[in-house]
Amino acid sequence: MISMAEFLAKIPKMELHLHLEGAIRPQTAVDLARKNGVALPPFERVEDLYRYDTLEQFLKIYTAVSDSLVSADDYRRVTYEMLESCAANNSRYVEFFFSPQIHFPNGVSFDTQMDGIRAGMADAESDFGVVSVCAPGVNRELGPAAGEDFLDMIFARGDEKLVGIGLDFNEAPFPPEPYAALFERARNVGLQVTAHAGETGPAEFIRGSIDALKVRRIDHGYHVVDDPELMQRCKDEGILFTVCPSTSAVTSPWHDLSAPDHAIRVMKDFGLKVMINSDDPPMFFTDLGKEYGKAAHQLGFTPADIRRSTIDAIEGSWLDDTTKRRYAAEWGAEIDGLIAELG
Ligand code: ADE
Ligand code: ZN
């Protein structure tokens, strides 16, 4: 017999919604800021930096902490530490975002960022066995023209570990449609696409992301519950929602994870594909294991729900079809074995 806590710790996991800069540990931010002579916002205890009530407040801190990254080796360190935490939570495959555009004003080039990130990914894979790929996020607050320049850099880099793009930062008043041409260019060269939508923005931004950006994955997506017709469509089309319990309790209107009408619970109970992620773990005092705990104990995910969401995650990931089939068979069997041990 194993306990629920052991079950949650032992099951194989993947992350499809994790931000590199949001995974910077507080002490690492302080170390790097000091080394690089960068001023962080004032704090008494480092952890106090990571307190906010809204997405806007959070994004200010996220950006300020990101300024502490300057050299390729800084990127290597934070990538390695992020993936070390993934491995500690039995997260075996990771698709992570990073935010190149906020570093350009500090003179940190895309290649410097990617060189460090690639080194951190390689070191983490050999030390912990965790496989990862990355997806730069297009900052919707900076507009499509800046995004197009940035896409040129992505194309110029042509990096096999850089497999897709996302769209993030503050939603309102930045709807997805102006990014349609940029996303089409990205898709045309074989990049995968996903978009943050329906976290603080309306259900309409989810519909717009599916229609204009042609994404099959929505990051967050909580406001889908406001639009029954869109809910049904997302169910029929098998759209995958990468949800983040701790973030949702701060940035979305659903602050109480135990409430019967919490959007993530409603989405799951309706039969939408939802899978669990940590988003910006230390910045919300969490990790993937804790997010699974919140899913199980507060959002009503049964072991069978967790099994289903793991398979949905594998199918909705950017892995090749052969690997998807292998993971689904192997991880499915592993989870079945652990469910049997739950007793
Ligand atoms: N960047 C990092 N975390 C984010 C979030 N939750 N929403 C939008 N942009 C983000
Ligand atoms: Zn996110």
GROMACS .gro file of N, CA and C in nm, residues 14-17 95 193-195 197 206 210 215-221 233-235 237-243 267 271-277 308-318 324:
model
  144
   14MET      N    1   0.510   1.540  -1.675
   14MET     CA    2   0.572   1.633  -1.769
   14MET      C    3   0.520   1.773  -1.741
   15GLU      N    4   0.601   1.871  -1.778
   15GLU     CA    5   0.562   2.012  -1.767
   15GLU      C    6   0.552   2.067  -1.909
   16LEU      N    7   0.439   2.128  -1.940
   16LEU     CA    8   0.426   2.196  -2.070
   16LEU      C    9   0.407   2.346  -2.051
   17HIS      N   10   0.405   2.389  -1.926
   17HIS     CA   11   0.381   2.531  -1.900
   17HIS      C   12   0.466   2.574  -1.781
   95GLU      N   13   0.870   2.108  -2.159
   95GLU     CA   14   0.868   2.211  -2.264
   95GLU      C   15   0.857   2.343  -2.190
  193VAL      N   16   0.307   2.589  -3.189
  193VAL     CA   17   0.252   2.714  -3.134
  193VAL      C   18   0.158   2.688  -3.017
  194THR      N   19   0.162   2.780  -2.922
  194THR     CA   20   0.068   2.778  -2.811
  194THR      C   21   0.049   2.922  -2.766
  195ALA      N   22  -0.053   2.950  -2.686
  195ALA     CA   23  -0.077   3.088  -2.643
  195ALA      C   24  -0.140   3.091  -2.506
  197ALA      N   25  -0.403   3.241  -2.281
  197ALA     CA   26  -0.532   3.307  -2.307
  197ALA      C   27  -0.630   3.267  -2.199
  206ILE      N   28  -0.954   3.318  -2.603
  206ILE     CA   29  -0.929   3.175  -2.626
  206ILE      C   30  -0.976   3.140  -2.767
  210ILE      N   31  -0.746   3.016  -3.096
  210ILE     CA   32  -0.770   2.895  -3.174
  210ILE      C   33  -0.793   2.931  -3.322
  215VAL      N   34  -0.378   2.767  -3.266
  215VAL     CA   35  -0.317   2.685  -3.162
  215VAL      C   36  -0.411   2.569  -3.128
  216ARG      N   37  -0.352   2.461  -3.082
  216ARG     CA   38  -0.429   2.345  -3.035
  216ARG      C   39  -0.414   2.329  -2.885
  217ARG      N   40  -0.340   2.425  -2.829
  217ARG     CA   41  -0.310   2.422  -2.686
  217ARG      C   42  -0.335   2.562  -2.633
  218ILE      N   43  -0.395   2.572  -2.516
  218ILE     CA   44  -0.417   2.702  -2.452
  218ILE      C   45  -0.350   2.698  -2.314
  219ASP      N   46  -0.268   2.798  -2.287
  219ASP     CA   47  -0.203   2.808  -2.157
  219ASP      C   48  -0.296   2.884  -2.062
  220HIS      N   49  -0.333   2.820  -1.953
  220HIS     CA   50  -0.435   2.866  -1.857
  220HIS      C   51  -0.575   2.838  -1.914
  221GLY      N   52  -0.640   2.940  -1.972
  221GLY     CA   53  -0.771   2.918  -2.037
  221GLY      C   54  -0.891   2.916  -1.945
  233ARG      N   55  -1.703   2.340  -2.791
  233ARG     CA   56  -1.615   2.334  -2.907
  233ARG      C   57  -1.476   2.282  -2.867
  234CYS      N   58  -1.423   2.333  -2.757
  234CYS     CA   59  -1.289   2.290  -2.712
  234CYS      C   60  -1.290   2.142  -2.678
  235LYS      N   61  -1.403   2.096  -2.623
  235LYS     CA   62  -1.414   1.952  -2.592
  235LYS      C   63  -1.417   1.872  -2.722
  237GLU      N   64  -1.305   1.950  -3.011
  237GLU     CA   65  -1.179   1.960  -3.087
  237GLU      C   66  -1.059   1.908  -3.010
  238GLY      N   67  -1.078   1.869  -2.885
  238GLY     CA   68  -0.968   1.813  -2.805
  238GLY      C   69  -0.858   1.914  -2.774
  239ILE      N   70  -0.897   2.040  -2.755
  239ILE     CA   71  -0.797   2.142  -2.718
  239ILE      C   72  -0.741   2.107  -2.579
  240LEU      N   73  -0.608   2.117  -2.567
  240LEU     CA   74  -0.544   2.087  -2.438
  240LEU      C   75  -0.522   2.217  -2.360
  241PHE      N   76  -0.564   2.218  -2.233
  241PHE     CA   77  -0.542   2.335  -2.147
  241PHE      C   78  -0.430   2.303  -2.048
  242THR      N   79  -0.326   2.385  -2.050
  242THR     CA   80  -0.215   2.365  -1.955
  242THR      C   81  -0.243   2.455  -1.835
  243VAL      N   82  -0.300   2.398  -1.731
  243VAL     CA   83  -0.346   2.478  -1.618
  243VAL      C   84  -0.243   2.480  -1.505
  267MET      N   85  -1.369   2.280  -1.563
  267MET     CA   86  -1.314   2.236  -1.693
  267MET      C   87  -1.294   2.084  -1.694
  271GLY      N   88  -1.510   1.762  -1.895
  271GLY     CA   89  -1.444   1.669  -1.988
  271GLY      C   90  -1.343   1.736  -2.080
  272LEU      N   91  -1.305   1.860  -2.048
  272LEU     CA   92  -1.197   1.922  -2.125
  272LEU      C   93  -1.065   1.854  -2.090
  273LYS      N   94  -0.971   1.862  -2.184
  273LYS     CA   95  -0.838   1.809  -2.156
  273LYS      C   96  -0.760   1.913  -2.076
  274VAL      N   97  -0.731   1.880  -1.951
  274VAL     CA   98  -0.651   1.972  -1.867
  274VAL      C   99  -0.532   1.894  -1.813
  275MET      N  100  -0.416   1.959  -1.812
  275MET     CA  101  -0.300   1.895  -1.750
  275MET      C  102  -0.231   1.997  -1.658
  276ILE      N  103  -0.160   1.945  -1.557
  276ILE     CA  104  -0.119   2.028  -1.443
  276ILE      C  105   0.027   2.071  -1.456
  277ASN      N  106   0.049   2.199  -1.428
  277ASN     CA  107   0.182   2.259  -1.445
  277ASN      C  108   0.214   2.353  -1.329
  308ARG      N  109  -0.565   1.020  -1.671
  308ARG     CA  110  -0.617   1.070  -1.798
  308ARG      C  111  -0.543   1.197  -1.838
  309SER      N  112  -0.521   1.286  -1.743
  309SER     CA  113  -0.457   1.413  -1.779
  309SER      C  114  -0.312   1.391  -1.821
  310THR      N  115  -0.248   1.288  -1.765
  310THR     CA  116  -0.110   1.257  -1.807
  310THR      C  117  -0.108   1.211  -1.953
  311ILE      N  118  -0.203   1.125  -1.988
  311ILE     CA  119  -0.210   1.078  -2.127
  311ILE      C  120  -0.246   1.193  -2.221
  312ASP      N  121  -0.340   1.279  -2.178
  312ASP     CA  122  -0.375   1.397  -2.260
  312ASP      C  123  -0.253   1.487  -2.280
  313ALA      N  124  -0.173   1.501  -2.175
  313ALA     CA  125  -0.053   1.584  -2.183
  313ALA      C  126   0.045   1.526  -2.285
  314ILE      N  127   0.065   1.396  -2.279
  314ILE     CA  128   0.158   1.331  -2.373
  314ILE      C  129   0.109   1.355  -2.516
  315GLU      N  130  -0.020   1.333  -2.537
  315GLU     CA  131  -0.075   1.351  -2.673
  315GLU      C  132  -0.065   1.495  -2.721
  316GLY      N  133  -0.086   1.591  -2.630
  316GLY     CA  134  -0.084   1.732  -2.668
  316GLY      C  135   0.055   1.794  -2.667
  317SER      N  136   0.155   1.714  -2.628
  317SER     CA  137   0.293   1.767  -2.622
  317SER      C  138   0.349   1.779  -2.763
  318TRP      N  139   0.470   1.830  -2.772
  318TRP     CA  140   0.535   1.847  -2.902
  318TRP      C  141   0.636   1.735  -2.930
  324LYS      N  142   0.552   0.969  -2.834
  324LYS     CA  143   0.423   0.983  -2.764
  324LYS      C  144   0.363   0.845  -2.734
   0.00000   0.00000   0.00000
